[in-house]
Coordinates of C-alpha atoms (C1' of nucleotides) in Angstrom, one line a residue:
Chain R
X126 CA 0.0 0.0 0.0
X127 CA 2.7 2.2 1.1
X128 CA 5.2 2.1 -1.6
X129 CA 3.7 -0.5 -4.2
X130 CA 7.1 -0.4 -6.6
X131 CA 5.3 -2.9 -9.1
X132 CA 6.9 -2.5 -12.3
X133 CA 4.2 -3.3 -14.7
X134 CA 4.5 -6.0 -17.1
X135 CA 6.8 -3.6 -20.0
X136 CA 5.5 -4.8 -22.7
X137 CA 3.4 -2.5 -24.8
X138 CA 5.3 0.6 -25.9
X139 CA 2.1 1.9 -25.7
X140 CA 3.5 4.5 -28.1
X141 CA 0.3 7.2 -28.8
X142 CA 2.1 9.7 -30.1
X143 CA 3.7 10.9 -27.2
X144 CA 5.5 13.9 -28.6
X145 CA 3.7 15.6 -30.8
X146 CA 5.8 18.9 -30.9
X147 CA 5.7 18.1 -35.1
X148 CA 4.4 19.7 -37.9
X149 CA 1.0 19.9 -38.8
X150 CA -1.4 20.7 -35.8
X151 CA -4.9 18.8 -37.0
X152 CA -7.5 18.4 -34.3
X153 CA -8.1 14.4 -33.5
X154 CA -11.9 13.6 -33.8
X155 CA -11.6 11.1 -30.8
X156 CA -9.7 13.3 -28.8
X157 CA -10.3 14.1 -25.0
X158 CA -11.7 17.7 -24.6
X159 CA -8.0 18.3 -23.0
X160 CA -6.8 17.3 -26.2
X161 CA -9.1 19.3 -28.6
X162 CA -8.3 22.6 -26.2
X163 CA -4.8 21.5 -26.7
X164 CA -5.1 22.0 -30.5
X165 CA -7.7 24.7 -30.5
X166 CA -5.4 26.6 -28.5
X167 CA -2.1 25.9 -30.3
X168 CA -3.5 26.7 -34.0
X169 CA -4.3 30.3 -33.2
X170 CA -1.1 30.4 -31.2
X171 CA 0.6 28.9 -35.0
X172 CA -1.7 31.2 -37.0
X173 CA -0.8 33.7 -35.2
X174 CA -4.3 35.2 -34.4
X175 CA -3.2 34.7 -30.6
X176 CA -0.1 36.8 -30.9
X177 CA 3.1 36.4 -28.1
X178 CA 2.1 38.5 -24.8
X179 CA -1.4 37.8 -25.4
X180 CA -3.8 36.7 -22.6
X181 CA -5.2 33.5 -22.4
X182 CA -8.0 33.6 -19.6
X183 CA -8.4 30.0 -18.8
X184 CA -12.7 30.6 -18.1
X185 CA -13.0 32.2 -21.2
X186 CA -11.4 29.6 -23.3
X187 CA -13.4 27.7 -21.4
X188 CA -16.8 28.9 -22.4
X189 CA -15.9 29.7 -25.8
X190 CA -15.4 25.6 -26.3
X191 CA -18.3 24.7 -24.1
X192 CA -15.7 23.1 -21.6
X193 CA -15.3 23.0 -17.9
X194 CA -11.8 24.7 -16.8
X195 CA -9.7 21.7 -16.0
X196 CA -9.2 20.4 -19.6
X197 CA -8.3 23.9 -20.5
X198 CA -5.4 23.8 -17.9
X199 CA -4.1 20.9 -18.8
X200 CA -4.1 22.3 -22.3
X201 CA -2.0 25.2 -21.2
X202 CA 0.1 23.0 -18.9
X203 CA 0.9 21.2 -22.1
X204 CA 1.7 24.2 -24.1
X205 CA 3.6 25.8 -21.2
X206 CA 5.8 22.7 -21.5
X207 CA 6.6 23.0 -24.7
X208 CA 7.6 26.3 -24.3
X209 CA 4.7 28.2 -26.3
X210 CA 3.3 30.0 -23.3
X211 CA 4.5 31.0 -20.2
X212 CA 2.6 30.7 -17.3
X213 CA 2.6 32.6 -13.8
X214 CA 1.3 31.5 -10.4
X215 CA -2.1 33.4 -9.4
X216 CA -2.0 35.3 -12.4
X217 CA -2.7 33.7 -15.6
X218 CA -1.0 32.5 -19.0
X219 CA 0.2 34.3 -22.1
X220 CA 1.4 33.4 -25.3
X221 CA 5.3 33.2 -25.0
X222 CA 7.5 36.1 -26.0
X223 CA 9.9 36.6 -28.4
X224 CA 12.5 38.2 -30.2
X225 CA 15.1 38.8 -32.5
X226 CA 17.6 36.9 -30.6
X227 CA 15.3 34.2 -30.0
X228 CA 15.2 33.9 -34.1
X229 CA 18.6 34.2 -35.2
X230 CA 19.5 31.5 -32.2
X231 CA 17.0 28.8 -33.2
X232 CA 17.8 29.6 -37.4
X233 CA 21.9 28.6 -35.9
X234 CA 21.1 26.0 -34.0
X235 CA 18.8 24.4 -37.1
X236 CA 22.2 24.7 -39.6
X237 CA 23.9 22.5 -37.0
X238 CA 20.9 20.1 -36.8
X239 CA 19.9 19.7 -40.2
X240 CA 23.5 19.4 -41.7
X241 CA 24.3 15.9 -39.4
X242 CA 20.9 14.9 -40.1
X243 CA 21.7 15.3 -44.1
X244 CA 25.1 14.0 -43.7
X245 CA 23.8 10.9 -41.8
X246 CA 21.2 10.6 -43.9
X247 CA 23.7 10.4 -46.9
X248 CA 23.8 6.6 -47.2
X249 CA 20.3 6.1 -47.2
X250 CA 19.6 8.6 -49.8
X251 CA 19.0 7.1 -53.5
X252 CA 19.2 9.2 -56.7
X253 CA 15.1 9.3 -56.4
X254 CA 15.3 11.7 -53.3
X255 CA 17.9 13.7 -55.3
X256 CA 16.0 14.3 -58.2
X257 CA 12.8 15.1 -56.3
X258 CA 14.7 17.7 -54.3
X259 CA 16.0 19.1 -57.5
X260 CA 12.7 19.6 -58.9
X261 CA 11.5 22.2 -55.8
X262 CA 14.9 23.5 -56.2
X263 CA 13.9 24.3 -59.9
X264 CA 10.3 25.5 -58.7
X265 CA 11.7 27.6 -56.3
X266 CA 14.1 29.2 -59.1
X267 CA 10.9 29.5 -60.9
X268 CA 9.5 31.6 -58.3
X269 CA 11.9 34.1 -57.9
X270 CA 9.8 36.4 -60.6
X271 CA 6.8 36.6 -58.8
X272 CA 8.3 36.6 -55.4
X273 CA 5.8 35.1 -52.7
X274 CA 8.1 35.0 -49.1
X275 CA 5.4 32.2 -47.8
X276 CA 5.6 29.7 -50.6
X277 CA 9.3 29.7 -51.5
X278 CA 9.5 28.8 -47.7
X279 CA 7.4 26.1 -48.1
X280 CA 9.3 24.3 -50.6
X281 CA 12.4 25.3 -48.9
X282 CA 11.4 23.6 -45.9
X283 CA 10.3 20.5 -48.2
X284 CA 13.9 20.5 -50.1
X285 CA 15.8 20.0 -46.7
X286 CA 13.4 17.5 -45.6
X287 CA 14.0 15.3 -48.5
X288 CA 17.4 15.2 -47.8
X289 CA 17.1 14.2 -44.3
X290 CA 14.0 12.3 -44.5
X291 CA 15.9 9.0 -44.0
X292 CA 18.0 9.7 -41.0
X293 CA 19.1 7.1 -39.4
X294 CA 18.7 8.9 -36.3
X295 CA 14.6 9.9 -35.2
X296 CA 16.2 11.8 -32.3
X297 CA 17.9 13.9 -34.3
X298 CA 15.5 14.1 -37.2
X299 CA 13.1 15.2 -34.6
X300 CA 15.2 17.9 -32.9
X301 CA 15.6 19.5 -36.8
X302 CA 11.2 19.1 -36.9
X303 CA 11.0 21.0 -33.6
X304 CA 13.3 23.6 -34.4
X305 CA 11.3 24.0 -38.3
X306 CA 8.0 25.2 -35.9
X307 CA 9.8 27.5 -33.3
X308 CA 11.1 29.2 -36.4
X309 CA 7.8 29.3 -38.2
X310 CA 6.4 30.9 -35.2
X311 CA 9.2 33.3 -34.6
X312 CA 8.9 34.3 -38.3
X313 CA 6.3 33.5 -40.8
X314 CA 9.4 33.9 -43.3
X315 CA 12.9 35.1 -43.4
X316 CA 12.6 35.5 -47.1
X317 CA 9.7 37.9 -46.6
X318 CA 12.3 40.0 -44.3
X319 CA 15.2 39.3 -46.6
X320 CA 13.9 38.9 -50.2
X321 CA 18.1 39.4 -51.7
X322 CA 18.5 35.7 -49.8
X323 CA 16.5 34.0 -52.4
X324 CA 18.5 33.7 -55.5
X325 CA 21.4 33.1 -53.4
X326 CA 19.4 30.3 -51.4
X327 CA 18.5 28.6 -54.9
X328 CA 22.1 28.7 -56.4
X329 CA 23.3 26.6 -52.8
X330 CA 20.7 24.2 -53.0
X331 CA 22.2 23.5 -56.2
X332 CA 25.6 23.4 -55.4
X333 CA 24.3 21.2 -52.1
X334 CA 22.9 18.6 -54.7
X335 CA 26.0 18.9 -56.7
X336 CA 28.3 18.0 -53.6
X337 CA 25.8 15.0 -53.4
X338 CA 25.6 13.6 -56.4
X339 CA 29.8 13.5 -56.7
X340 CA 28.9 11.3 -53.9
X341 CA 31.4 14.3 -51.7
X342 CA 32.7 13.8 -48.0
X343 CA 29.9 13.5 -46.0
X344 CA 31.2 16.4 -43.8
X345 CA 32.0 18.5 -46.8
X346 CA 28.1 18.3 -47.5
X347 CA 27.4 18.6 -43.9
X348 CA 29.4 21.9 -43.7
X349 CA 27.2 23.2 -47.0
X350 CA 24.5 22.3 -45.4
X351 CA 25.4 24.6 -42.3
X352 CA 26.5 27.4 -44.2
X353 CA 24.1 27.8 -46.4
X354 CA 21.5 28.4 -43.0
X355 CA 24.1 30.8 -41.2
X356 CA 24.6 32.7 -44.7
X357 CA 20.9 33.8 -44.2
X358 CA 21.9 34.4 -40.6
X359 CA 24.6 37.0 -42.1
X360 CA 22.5 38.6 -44.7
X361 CA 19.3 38.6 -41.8
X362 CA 22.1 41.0 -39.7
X363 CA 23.4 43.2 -42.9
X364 CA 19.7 43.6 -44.1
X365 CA 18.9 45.0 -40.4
X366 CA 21.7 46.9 -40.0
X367 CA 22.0 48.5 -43.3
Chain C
X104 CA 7.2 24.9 3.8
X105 CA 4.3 23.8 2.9
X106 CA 0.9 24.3 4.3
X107 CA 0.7 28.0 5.8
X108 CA -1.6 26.6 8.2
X109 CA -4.8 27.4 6.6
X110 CA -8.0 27.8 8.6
X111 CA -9.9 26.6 6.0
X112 CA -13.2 24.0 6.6
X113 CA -12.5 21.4 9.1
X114 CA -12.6 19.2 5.9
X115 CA -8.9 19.4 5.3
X116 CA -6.6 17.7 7.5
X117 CA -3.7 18.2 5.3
X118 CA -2.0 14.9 5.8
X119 CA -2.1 15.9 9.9
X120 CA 0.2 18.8 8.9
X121 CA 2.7 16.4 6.7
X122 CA 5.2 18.7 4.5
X123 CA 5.2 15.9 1.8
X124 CA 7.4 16.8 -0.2
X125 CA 10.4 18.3 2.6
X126 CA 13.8 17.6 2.0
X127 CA 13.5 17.4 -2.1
X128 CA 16.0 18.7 -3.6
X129 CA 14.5 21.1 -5.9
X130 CA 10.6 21.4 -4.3
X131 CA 10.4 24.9 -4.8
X132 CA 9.3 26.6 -1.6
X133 CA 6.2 28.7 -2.6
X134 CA 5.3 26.2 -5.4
X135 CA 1.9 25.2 -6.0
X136 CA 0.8 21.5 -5.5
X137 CA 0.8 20.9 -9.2
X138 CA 4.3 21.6 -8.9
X139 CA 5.5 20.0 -6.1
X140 CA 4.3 17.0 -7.6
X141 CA 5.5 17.3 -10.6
X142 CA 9.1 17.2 -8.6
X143 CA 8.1 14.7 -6.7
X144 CA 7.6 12.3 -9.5
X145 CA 10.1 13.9 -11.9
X146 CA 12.8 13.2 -8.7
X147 CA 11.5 10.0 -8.3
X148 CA 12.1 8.8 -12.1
X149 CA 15.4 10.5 -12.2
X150 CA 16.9 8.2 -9.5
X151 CA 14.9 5.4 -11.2
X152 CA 12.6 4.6 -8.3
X153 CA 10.1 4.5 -11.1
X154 CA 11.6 2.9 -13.7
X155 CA 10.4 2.6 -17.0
X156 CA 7.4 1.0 -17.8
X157 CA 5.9 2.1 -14.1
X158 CA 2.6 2.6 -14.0
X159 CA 1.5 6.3 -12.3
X160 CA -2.0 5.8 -10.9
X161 CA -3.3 9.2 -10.3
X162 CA -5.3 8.7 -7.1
X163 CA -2.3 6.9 -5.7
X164 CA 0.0 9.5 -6.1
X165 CA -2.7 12.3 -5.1
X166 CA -3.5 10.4 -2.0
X167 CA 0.3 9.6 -0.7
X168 CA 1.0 13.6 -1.6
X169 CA -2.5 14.5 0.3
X170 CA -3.6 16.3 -2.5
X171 CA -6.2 16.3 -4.9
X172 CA -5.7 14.3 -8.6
X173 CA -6.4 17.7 -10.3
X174 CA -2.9 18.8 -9.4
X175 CA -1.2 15.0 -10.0
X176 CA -2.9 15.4 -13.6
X177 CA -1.2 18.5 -14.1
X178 CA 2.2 17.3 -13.5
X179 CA 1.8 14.3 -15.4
X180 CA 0.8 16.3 -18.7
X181 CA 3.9 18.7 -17.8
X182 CA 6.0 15.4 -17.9
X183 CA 4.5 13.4 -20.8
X184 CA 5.0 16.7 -22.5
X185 CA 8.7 16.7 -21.8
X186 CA 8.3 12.9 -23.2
X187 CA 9.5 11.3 -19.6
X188 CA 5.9 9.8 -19.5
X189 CA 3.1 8.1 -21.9
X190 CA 0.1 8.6 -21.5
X191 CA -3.1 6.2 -22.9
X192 CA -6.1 7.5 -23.5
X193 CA -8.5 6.1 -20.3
X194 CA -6.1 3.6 -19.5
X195 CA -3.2 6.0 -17.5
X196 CA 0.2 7.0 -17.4
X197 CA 3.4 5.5 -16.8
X198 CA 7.1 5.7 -17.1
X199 CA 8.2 6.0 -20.6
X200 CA 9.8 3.2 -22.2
X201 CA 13.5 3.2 -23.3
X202 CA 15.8 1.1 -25.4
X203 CA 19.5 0.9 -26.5
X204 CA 18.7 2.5 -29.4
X205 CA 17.8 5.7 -27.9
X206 CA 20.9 5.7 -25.9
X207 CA 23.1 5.7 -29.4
X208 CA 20.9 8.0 -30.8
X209 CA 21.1 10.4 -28.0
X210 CA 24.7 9.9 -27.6
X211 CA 25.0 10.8 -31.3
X212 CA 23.4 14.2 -31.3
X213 CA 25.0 14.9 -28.0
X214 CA 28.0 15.0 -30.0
X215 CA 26.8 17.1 -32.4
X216 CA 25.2 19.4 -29.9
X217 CA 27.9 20.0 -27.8
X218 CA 30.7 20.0 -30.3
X219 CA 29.4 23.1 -31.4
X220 CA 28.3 24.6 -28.5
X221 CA 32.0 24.2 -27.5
X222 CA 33.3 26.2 -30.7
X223 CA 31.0 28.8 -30.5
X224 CA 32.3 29.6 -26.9
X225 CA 35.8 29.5 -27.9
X226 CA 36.2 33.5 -28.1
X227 CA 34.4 33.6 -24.7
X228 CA 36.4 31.1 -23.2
X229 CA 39.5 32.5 -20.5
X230 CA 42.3 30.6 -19.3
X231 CA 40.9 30.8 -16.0
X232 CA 38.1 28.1 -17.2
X233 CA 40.3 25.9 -18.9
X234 CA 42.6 25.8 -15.8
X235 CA 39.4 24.8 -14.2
X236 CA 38.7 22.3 -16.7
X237 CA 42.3 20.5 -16.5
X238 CA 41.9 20.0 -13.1
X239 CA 38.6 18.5 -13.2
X240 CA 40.3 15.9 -16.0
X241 CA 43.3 15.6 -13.8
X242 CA 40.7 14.4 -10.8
X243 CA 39.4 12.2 -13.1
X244 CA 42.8 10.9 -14.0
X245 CA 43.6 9.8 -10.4
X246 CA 39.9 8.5 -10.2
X247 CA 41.3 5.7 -13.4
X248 CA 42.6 3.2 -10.7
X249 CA 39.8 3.1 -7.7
X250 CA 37.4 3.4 -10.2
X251 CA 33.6 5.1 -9.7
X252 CA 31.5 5.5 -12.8
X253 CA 29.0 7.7 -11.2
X254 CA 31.5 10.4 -10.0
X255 CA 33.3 9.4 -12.9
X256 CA 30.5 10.5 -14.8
X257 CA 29.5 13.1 -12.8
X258 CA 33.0 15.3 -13.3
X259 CA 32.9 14.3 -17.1
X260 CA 29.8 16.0 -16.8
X261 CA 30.8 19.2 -15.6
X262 CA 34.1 18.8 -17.9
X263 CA 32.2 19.6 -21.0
X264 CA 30.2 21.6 -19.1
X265 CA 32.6 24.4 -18.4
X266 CA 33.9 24.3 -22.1
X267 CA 30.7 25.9 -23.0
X268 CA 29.3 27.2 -20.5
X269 CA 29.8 30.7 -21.8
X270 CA 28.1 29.3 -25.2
X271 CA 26.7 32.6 -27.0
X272 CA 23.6 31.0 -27.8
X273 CA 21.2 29.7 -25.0
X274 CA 18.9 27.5 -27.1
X275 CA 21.9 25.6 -28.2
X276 CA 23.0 25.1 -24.9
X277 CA 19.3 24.4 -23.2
X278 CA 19.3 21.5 -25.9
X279 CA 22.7 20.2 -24.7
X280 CA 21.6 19.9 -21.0
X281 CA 18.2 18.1 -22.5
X282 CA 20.7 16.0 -24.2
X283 CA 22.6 15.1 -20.6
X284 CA 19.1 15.0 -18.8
X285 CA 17.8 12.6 -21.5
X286 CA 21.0 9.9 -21.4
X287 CA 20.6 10.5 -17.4
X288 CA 17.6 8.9 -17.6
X289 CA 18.5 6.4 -19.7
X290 CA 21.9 5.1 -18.6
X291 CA 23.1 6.4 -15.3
X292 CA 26.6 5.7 -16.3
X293 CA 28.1 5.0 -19.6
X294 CA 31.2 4.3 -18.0
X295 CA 29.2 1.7 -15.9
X296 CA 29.2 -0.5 -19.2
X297 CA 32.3 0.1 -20.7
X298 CA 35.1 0.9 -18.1
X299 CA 37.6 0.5 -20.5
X300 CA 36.4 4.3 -22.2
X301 CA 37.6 5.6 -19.1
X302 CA 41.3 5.9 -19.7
X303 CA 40.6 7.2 -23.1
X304 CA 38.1 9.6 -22.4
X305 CA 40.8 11.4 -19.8
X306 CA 43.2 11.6 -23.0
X307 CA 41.1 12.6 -25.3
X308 CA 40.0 15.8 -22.7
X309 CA 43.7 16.6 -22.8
X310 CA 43.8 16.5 -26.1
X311 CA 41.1 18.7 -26.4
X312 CA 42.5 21.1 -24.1
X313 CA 45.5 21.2 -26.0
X314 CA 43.9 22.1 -28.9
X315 CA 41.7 25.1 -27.4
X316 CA 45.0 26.6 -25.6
X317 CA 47.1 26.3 -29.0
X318 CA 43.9 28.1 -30.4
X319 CA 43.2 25.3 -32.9
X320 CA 40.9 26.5 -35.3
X321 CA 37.4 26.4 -34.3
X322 CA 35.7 23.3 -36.8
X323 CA 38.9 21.4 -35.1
X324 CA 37.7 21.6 -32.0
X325 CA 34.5 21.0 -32.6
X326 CA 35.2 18.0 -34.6
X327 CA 37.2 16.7 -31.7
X328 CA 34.7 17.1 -28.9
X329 CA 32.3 15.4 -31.4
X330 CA 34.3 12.7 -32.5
X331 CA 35.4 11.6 -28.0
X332 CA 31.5 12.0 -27.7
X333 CA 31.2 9.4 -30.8
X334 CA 34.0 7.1 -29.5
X335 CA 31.8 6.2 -27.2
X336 CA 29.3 4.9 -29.1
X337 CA 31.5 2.8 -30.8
X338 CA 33.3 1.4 -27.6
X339 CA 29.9 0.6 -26.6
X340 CA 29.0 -1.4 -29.9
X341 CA 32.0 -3.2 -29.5
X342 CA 31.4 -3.8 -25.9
X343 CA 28.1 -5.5 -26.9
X344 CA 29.1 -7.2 -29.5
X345 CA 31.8 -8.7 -28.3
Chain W
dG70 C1' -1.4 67.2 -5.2
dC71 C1' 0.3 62.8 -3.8
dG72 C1' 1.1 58.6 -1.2
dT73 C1' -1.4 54.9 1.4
dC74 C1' -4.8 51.7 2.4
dA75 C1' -9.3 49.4 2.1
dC76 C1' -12.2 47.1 -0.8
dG77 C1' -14.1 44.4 -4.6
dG78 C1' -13.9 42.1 -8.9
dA79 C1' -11.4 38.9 -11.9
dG80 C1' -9.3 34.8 -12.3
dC81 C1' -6.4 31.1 -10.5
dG82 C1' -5.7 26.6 -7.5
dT83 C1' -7.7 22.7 -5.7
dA84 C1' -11.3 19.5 -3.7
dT85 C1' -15.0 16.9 -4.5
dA86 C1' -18.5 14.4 -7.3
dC87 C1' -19.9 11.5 -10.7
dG88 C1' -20.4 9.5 -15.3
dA89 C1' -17.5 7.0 -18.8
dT90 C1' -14.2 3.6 -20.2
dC91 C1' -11.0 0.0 -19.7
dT92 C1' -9.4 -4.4 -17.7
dG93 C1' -9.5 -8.8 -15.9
dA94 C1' -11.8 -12.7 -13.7
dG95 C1' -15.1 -15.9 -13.7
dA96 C1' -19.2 -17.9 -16.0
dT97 C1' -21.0 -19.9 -20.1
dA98 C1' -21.3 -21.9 -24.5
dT99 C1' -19.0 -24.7 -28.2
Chain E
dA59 C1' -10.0 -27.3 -23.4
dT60 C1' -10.8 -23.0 -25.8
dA61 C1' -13.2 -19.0 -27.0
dT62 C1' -16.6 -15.6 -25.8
dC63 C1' -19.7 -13.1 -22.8
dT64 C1' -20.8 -10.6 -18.6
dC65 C1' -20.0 -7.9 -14.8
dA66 C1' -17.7 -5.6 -11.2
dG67 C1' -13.7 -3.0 -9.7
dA68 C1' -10.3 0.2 -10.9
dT69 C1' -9.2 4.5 -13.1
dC70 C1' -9.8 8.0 -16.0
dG71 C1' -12.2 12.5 -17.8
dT72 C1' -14.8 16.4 -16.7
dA73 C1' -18.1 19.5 -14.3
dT74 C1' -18.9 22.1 -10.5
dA75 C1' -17.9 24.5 -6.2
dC76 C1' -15.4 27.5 -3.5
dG77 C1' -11.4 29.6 -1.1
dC78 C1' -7.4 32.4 -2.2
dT79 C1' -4.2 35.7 -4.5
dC80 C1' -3.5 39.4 -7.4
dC81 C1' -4.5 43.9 -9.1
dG82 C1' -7.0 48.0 -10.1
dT83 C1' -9.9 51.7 -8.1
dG84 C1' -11.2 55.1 -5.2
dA85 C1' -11.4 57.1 -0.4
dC86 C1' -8.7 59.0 3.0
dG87 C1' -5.0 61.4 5.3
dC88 C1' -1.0 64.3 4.9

DNA sequence: GCGTCACGGAGCGTATACGATCTGAGATAT
DNA sequence: ATATCTCAGATCGTATACGCTCCGTGACGC
């Protein structure tokens, strides 16, 4: 009674999507209410129609989803955990805060991911992948007339995941996932803020595909990888400070 | 402490005036119950009292805290957000499950993660810390003969540590002591399971050393740290498979 | 005019209550 | 003997209730 200490039979992963910190935020139909605050909340957040430092009155949300409270705080509690909100005793929850800093850290931190997770994922990757990354390449080079910020990033989000869609490591692959959405809700688009980044952006992918397809050192490509993400790091700080 | 004495209804004992959660470590003082039980389980999975696979019955844990299972089911979304729990759908919670490969996978981007965190702190980096950091190899050293993994692993620990502690950028950082957290939980001690890394790892920390007071350039050191972390993995395959 | 304090509303934190769902044991049929 | 059904206990999910903390507002004293 005291201390029971039965470790349950291990046997079922049990593995229900634990963490969902991924992409696309769709609301399950067989969800708990907790769950289906979870996402109500979280898509304006992503959307941006609940903006950083705005207030998220736990009764309200409430009685806008014809919910009691307590699914609505364990929504938040969720959200606080992943970092989306912050959260203060006795007074309330907001939508997390950020800023430039906040930006230019996560777009670093992403080169460093997501060139391992394309080196690594460098065995695994057949001349298919190559050829289908090649083609958004092309489409995104076939944007650059009619400039629109939110669908070149788009495809540029879906070149880098073909080349690390095979990974070999999910941890890692997952980190790069997680670090995709706290840019996307830091900024919509850098392109939109940096339009000059474009062209050059295109003409690394290609030399990126080049360094694979000569089959190159895998850190050569890993280093390509990196610098072609910290480039627009450099051309984010001239464009600001010009 | 815990309970102010409230003069609330006669209804609430309290636990006969019980500070639950007393000498934890990190309880926070003024902390709500949803907190304090977070810690409580949270400390109690970290030094694998609840091992993986445990099941967390939420009435069981609110009744041995004397608190309600609003709180308790706070916590437990706060920890199955961090992914150190799973959670079913109307069956419950318990300890998440772990495997080997999680371990290598974890190891591998804590490589990665710290190698670079490491470079970037180069410039930031005096010769006051890197004293500080020989001598925490040199206790190591002297550890090699009567030999402790845990403090072993404990001074590796803060070894790396110190190399970037002054790391520019935070989020990098934040995601290195994840990465430490993360392999806590999985393996108390790499060293446990292959002793013979030990003598090696001591080296390879001089060798690093050497290379940040020569002022190597900064992809050298980087590689280095990466490629000790990485060692490891491959000691331990070899250690398995042998 | 300005600082201080009392008061009241808004909203948070938690306990309690109760229906809903899963699980496992024993009964029953094949 | 095996498979299936049934039912009760264990737990979960959520609503409701209510005390408590925070914060803004206005009266009061200086």
């Amino acid at each position: 009674m005291a201390e029971p200490a039965t470790p349950i039979t291990p046997t079922t992963p049990t593995t229900a999507g634990a963490p969902p910190v991924g992409g696309a935020t769709s609301a399950p139909v067989g969800a708990s209410k907790s769950q289906r605050t979870y996402h109500w909340i979280r898509e304006r957040i992503d959307r941006q129609e609940f903006v950083p430092g705005y207030r998220l009155v736990l009764g309200t949300i409430a009685e806008e989803l014809g919910v009691s409270v307590v699914p609505v705080r364990e929504a938040v509690r969720r959200l606080e955990a992943e970092g989306l909100v912050e959260f203060e005793k006795n007074v309330g929850a907001r939508v997390a805060m950020v800023d430039e800093a906040d930006y230019l850290h996560s777009m670093e931190t992403l080169g460093v991911l997501e060139g391992t997770a394309t080196a690594l994922s460098l065995p695994h990757l057949g001349a298919e992948e190559v050829e289908r990354a090649q083609r958004l390449n092309d489409r995104m080079r076939s944007l650059l007339d009619e400039f629109d910020p939110g669908e070149f990033t788009a495809l540029n989000h879906e070149f880098h995941d073909v080349l690390h869609l095979h990974c070999p490591n999910p941890h890692l692959e997952e980190l790069v996932q997680r670090e995709w959405t706290r840019l996307a809700r830091l900024r919509r688009s850098t392109f939109a803020f940096v339009p000059d980044r474009a062209p050059e952006s295109v003409a690394e992918h290609d030399e990126i595909l080049r360094l694979i397809r000569t089959e190159a050192d895998a850190l050569d490509v890993e280093l390509a990888v990196r610098r072609h993400r910290w480039r627009t790091i450099d051309a984010y700080r001239r464009h600001r400070d010009a």
